[in-house]
Tab-separated table of C-alpha atoms in Angstrom:
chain	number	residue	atom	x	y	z
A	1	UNK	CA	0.786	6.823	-8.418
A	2	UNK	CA	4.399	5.238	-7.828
A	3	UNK	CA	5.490	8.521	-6.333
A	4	UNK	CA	2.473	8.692	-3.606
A	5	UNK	CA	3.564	5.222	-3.222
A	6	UNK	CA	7.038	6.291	-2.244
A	7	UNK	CA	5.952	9.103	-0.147
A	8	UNK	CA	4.174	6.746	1.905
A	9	UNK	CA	7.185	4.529	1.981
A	10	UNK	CA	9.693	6.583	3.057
A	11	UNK	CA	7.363	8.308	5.712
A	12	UNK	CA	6.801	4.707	6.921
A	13	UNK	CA	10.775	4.492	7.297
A	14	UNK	CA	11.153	8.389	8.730
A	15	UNK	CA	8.309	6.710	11.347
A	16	UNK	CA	10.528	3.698	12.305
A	17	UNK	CA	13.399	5.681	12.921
A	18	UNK	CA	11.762	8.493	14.691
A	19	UNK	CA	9.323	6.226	17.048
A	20	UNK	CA	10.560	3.399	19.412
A	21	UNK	CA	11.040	0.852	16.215
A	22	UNK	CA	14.169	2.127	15.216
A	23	UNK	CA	15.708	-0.641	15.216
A	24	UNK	CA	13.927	-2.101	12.355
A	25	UNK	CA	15.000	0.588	10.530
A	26	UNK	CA	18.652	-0.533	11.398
A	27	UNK	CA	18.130	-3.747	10.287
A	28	UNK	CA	16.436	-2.533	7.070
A	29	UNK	CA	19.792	-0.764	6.252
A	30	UNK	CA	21.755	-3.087	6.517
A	31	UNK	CA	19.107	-5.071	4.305
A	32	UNK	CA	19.696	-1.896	1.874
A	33	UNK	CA	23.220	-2.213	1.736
A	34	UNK	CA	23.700	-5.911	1.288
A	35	UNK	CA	20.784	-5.647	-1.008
A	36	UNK	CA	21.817	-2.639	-3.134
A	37	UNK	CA	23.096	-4.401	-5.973
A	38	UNK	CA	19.952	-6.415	-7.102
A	39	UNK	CA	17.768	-3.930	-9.092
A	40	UNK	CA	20.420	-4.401	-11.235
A	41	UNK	CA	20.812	-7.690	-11.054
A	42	UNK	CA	17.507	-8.683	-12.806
A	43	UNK	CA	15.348	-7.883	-9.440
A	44	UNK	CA	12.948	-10.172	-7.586
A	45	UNK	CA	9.509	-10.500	-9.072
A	46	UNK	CA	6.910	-12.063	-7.209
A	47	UNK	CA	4.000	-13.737	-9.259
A	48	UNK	CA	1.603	-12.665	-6.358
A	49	UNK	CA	2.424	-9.024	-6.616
A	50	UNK	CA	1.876	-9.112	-10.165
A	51	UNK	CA	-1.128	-11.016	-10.291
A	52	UNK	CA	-2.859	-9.131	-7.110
A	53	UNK	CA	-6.826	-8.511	-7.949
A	54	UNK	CA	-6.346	-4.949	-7.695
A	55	UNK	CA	-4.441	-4.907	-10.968
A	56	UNK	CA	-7.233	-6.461	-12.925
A	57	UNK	CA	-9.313	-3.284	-11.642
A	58	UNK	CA	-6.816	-1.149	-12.293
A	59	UNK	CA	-6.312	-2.447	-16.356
A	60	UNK	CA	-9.962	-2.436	-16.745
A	61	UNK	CA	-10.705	1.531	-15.005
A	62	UNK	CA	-9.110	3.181	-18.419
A	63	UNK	CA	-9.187	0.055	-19.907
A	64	UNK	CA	-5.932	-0.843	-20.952
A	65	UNK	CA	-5.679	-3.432	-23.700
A	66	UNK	CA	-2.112	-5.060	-25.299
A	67	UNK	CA	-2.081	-5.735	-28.332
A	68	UNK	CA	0.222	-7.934	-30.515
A	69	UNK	CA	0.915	-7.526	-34.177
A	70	UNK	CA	3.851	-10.333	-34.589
A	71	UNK	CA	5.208	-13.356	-33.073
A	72	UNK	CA	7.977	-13.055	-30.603
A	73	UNK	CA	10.107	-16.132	-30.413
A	74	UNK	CA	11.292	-16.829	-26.859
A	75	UNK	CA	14.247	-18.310	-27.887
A	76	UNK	CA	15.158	-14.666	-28.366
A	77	UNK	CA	15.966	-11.988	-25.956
A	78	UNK	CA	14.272	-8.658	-27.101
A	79	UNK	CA	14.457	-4.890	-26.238
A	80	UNK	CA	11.046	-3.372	-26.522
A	81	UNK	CA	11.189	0.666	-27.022
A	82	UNK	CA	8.331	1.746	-25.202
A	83	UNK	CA	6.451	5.305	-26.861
A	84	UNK	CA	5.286	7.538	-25.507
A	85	UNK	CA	6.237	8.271	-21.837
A	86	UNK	CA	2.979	10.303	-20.745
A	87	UNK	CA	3.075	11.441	-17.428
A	88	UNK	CA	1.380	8.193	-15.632
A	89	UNK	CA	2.980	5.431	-18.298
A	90	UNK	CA	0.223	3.057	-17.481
A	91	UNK	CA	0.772	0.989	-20.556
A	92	UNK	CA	4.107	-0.095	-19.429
A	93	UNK	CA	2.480	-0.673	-16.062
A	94	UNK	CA	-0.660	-2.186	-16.661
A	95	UNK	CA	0.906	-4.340	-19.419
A	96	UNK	CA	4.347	-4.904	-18.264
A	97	UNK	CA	3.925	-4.788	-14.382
A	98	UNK	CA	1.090	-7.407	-14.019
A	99	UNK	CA	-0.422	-10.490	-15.071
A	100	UNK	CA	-1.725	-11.881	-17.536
A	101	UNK	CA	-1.413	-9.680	-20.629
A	102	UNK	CA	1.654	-9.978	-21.719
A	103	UNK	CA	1.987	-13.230	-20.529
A	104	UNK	CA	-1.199	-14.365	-22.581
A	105	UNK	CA	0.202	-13.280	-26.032
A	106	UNK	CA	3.703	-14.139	-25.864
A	107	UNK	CA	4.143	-17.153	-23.877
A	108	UNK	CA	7.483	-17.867	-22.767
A	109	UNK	CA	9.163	-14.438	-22.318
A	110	UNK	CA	9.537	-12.810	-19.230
A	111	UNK	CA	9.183	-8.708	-19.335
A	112	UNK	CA	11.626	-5.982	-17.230
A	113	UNK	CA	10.262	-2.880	-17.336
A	114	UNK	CA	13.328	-0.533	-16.351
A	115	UNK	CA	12.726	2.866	-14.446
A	116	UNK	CA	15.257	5.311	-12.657
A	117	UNK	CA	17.880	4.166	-10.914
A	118	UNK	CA	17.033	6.489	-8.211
A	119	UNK	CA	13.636	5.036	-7.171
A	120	UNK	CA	15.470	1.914	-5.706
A	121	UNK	CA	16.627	4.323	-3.181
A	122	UNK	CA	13.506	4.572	-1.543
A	123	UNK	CA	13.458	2.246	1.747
A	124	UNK	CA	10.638	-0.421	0.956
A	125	UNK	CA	9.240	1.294	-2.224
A	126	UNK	CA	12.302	-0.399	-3.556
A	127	UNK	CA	10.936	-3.886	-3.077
A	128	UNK	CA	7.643	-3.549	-3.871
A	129	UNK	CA	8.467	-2.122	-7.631
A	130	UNK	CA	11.000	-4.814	-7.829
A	131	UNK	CA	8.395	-7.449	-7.089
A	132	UNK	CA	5.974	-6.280	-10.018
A	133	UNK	CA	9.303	-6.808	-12.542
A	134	UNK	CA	11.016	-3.245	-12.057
A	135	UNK	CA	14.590	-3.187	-12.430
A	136	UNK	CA	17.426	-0.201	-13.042
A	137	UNK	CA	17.795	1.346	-16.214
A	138	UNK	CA	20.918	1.417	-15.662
A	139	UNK	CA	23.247	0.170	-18.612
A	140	UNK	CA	24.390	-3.003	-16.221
A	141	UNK	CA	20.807	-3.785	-15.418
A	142	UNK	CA	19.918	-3.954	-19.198
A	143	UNK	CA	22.863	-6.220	-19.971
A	144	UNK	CA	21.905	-8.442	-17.441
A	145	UNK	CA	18.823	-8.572	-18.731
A	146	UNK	CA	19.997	-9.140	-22.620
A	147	UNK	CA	22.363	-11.803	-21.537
A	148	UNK	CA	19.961	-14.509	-20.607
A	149	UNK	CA	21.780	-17.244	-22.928
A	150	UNK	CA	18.849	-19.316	-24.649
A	151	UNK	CA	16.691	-16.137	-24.965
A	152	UNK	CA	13.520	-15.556	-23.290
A	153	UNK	CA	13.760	-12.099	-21.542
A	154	UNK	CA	12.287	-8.929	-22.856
A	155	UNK	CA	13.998	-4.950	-21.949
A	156	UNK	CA	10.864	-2.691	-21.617
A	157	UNK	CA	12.683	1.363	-21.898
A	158	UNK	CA	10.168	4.179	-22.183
A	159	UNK	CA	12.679	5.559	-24.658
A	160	UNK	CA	11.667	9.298	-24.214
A	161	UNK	CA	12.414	9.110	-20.612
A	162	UNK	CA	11.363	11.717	-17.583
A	163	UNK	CA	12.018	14.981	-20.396
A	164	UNK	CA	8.964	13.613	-22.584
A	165	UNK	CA	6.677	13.733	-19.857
A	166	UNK	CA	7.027	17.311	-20.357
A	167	UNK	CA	5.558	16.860	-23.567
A	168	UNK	CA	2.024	15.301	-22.773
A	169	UNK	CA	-0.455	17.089	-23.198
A	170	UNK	CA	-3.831	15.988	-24.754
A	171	UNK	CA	-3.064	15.152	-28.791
A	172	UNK	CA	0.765	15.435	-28.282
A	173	UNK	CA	2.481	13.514	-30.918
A	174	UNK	CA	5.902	14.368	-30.739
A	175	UNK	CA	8.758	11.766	-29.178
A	176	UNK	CA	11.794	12.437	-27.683
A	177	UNK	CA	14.019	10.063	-29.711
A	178	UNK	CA	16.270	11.779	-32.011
A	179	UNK	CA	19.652	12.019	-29.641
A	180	UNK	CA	18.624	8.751	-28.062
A	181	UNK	CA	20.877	5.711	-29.324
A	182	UNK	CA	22.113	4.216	-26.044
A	183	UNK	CA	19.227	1.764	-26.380
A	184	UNK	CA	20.105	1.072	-30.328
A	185	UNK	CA	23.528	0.090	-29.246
A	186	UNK	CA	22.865	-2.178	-26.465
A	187	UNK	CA	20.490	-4.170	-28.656
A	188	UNK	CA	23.571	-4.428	-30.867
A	189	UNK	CA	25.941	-5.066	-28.365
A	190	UNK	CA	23.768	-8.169	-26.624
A	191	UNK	CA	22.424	-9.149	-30.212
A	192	UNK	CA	18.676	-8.326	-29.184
A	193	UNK	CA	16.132	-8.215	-31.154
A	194	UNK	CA	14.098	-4.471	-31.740
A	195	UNK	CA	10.790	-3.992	-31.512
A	196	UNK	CA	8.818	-0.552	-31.096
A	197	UNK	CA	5.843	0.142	-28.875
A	198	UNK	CA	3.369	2.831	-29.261
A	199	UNK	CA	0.713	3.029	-26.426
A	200	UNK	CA	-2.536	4.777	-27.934
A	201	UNK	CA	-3.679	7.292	-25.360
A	202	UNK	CA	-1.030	7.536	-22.970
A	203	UNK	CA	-0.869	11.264	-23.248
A	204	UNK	CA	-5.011	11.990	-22.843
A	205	UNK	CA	-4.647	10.672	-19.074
A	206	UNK	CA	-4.176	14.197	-17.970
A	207	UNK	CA	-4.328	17.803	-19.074
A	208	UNK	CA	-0.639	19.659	-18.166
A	209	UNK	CA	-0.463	23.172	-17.606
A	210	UNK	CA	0.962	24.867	-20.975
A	211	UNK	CA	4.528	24.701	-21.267
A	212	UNK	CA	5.765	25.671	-24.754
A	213	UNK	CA	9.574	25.250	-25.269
A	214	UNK	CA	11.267	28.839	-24.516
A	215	UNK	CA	8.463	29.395	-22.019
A	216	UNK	CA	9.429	30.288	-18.434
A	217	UNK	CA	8.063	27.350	-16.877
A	218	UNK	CA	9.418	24.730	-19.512
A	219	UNK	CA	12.669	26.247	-18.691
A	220	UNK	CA	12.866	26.056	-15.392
A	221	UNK	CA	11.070	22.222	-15.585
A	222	UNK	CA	14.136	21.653	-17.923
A	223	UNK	CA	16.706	22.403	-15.094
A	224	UNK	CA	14.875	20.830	-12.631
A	225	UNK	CA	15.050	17.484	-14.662
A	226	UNK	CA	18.782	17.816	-15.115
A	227	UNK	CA	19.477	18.279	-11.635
A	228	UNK	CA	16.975	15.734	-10.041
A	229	UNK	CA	17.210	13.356	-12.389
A	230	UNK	CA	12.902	13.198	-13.206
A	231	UNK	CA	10.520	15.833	-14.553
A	232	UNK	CA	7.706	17.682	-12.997
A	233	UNK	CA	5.229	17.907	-15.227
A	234	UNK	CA	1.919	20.614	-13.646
A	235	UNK	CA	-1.074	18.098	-14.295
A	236	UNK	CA	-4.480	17.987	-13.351
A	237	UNK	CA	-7.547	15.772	-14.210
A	238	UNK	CA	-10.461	14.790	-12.231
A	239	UNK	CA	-11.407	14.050	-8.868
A	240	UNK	CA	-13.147	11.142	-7.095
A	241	UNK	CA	-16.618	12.298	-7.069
A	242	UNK	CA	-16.738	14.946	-9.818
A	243	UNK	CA	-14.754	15.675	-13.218
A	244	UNK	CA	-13.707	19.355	-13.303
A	245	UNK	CA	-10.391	19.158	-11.415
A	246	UNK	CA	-8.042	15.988	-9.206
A	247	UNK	CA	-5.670	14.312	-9.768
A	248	UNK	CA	-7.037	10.910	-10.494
A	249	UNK	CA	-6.350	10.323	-14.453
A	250	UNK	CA	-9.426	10.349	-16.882
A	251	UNK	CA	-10.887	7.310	-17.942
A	252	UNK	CA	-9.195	7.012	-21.625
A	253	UNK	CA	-8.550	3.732	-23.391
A	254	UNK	CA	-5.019	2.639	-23.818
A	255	UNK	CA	-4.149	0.858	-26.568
A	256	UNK	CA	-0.559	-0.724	-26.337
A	257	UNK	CA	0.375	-1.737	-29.791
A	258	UNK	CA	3.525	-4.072	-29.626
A	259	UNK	CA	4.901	-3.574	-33.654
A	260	UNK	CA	7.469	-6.552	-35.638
A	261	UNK	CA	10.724	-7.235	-34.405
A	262	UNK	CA	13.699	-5.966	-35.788
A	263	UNK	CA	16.232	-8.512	-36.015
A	264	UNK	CA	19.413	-7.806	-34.971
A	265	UNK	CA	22.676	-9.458	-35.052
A	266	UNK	CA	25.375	-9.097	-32.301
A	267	UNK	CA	28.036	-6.849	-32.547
A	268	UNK	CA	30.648	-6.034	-29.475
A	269	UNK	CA	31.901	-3.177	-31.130
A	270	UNK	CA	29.305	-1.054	-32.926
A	271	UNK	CA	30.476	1.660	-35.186
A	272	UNK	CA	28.420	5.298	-35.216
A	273	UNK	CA	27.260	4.475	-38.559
A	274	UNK	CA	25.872	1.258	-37.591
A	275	UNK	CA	24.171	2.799	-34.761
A	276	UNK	CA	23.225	5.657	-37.332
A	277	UNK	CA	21.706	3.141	-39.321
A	278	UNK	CA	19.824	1.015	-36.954
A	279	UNK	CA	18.407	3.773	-35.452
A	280	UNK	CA	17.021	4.863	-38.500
A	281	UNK	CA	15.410	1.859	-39.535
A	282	UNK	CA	14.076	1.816	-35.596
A	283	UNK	CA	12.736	5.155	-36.610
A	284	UNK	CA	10.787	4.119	-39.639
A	285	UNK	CA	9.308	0.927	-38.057
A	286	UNK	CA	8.237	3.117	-35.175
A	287	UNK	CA	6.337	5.356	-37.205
A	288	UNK	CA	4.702	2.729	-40.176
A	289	UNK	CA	3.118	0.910	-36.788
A	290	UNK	CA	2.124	4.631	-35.569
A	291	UNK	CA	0.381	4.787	-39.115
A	292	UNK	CA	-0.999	1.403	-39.777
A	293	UNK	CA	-2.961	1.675	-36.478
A	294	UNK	CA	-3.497	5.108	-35.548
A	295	UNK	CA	-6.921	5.117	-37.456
A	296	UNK	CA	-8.398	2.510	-35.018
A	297	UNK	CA	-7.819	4.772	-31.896
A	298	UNK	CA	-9.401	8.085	-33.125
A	299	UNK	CA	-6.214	9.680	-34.445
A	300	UNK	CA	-6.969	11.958	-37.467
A	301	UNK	CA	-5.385	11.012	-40.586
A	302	UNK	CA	-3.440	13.971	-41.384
A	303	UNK	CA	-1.737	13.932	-38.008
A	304	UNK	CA	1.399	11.885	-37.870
A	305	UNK	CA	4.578	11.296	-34.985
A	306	UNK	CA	7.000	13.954	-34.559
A	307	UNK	CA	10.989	12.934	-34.038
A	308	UNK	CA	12.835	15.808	-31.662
């Protein structure tokens, strides 16, 4: 969805320049350049974006529902590890990206979902994902975020990033986590508070076209990703007027289950071992809130998260 949303974007722009409006586009640049620094900088939401109608039929086509396990104090700032990435991540969006939901159950904290640095290069796209509550994932755009003295703001990271997109496929369990500790030691570094995220039914949105690891085509998906920057997973699901084939996601419930914060206390300087050991205990509060709830959303008992 956000990348037809950017294609139409940056045709838009390619129009201005091309056609007798190029000026605009001029102007736009120079927008762009003094502007460049803000995604960054904690963005610019709009309430109206966020709370536009079409949202509310948007949350309610898969449905997507939020729920909360645990208090979060707003007088805390808190970074929320989003799992798993899918290949839409509609949880984040739906729950992160518009109102009410998360608004509604935790009153007083104000979400940034962070994406790709690279999509803020797209003329306009830029300031429409900023208005829903987008910003950089960028390790300056999270600190800004954390910083907020008196608490109050809430990091979303889809912690597996573009390389577990790869990896959903209908009944995938498995989580790209293992070598990922950047987000362990910011929340250490800004004193945040952790709390996993596990979104029932991200990955049954779409079917993806086999790609075992080894495989030529997970390979060359693998090298893609390093040298773009995003993945390109082969999906298909169904189509606007019939279900065999399309690329409009299946109507599958989400379930975002938002776990116990992990407190944390600040510390500038972080040792390996403390990250070691955060990070673990991250790890086994991810996966007891995997198995205290998986039983409600139709996953089979004997099936359980896999750490890569």
């Amino acid at each position: 969805f956000l990348s037809l949303v950017a294609e139409f974007c940056c045709g838009f722009f390619l129009i201005l320049i091309l056609g007798n409006f190029w000026f605009l586009a001029v102007l736009y640049l120079v927008w762009l350049y003094l502007d460049w620094e803000t995604p960054c900088a904690g963005g610019r939401r709009s309430q109206w974006v966020r709370s536009w109608t079409v949202w509310k039929y948007f949350r309610e086509y898969f449905p997507i529902h939020l729920i909360k396990t645990s208090e979060l104090n707003p007088n805390h700032n808190y970074l929320l590890g989003f799992h798993p990435h899918g290949v839409l991540v509609a949880g984040a969006f739906g729950n992160f990206c518009t109102d009410p939901p998360f608004k509604n159950l935790f009153p007083g904290l104000t979400p940034y979902l962070h994406i790709m640095p690279i999509w803020f290069a797209c003329p306009f796209f830029r300031e429409y994902i900023m208005s829903a509550g987008m910003v950089s994932a960028s390790k300056e755009s999270v600190s800004h975020v954390l910083n907020n003295e008196g608490g109050g703001h809430a990091s979303v990271i889809v912690i597996g990033g573009a390389e577990e997109s790869l990896n959903a496929h209908p009944g995938s369990l498995t989580l790209n986590i293992l070598k990922r500790k950047g987000f362990i030691k910011m929340a250490l570094k800004h004193g945040a508070h952790l709390v996993p995220v596990f979104s029932f039914g991200e990955n049954e949105l779409f079917k993806q076209v086999a790609n075992p690891k080894g495989s030529w085509l997970r390979n060359v998906q693998e090298k893609l990703q390093k040298i773009m920057g995003f993945a390109l997973p082969l999906f298909h699901a169904r189509g606007v007027f019939q279900y065999s084939f399309g690329l409009i996601p299946y109507r599958q419930p989400i379930h975002t289950v938002v776990g116990s914060p992990i407190p944390v206390k600040k510390n500038l300087n972080p040792t390996t071992e403390e990250i070691d050991q955060l990070h673990a205990l991250y790890l086994q509060k991810l996966k007891k809130l995997f198995e205290e709830h998986k039983s409600n959303y139709g996953i089979p008992a004997h099936k359980s998260l896999i750490f890569e």
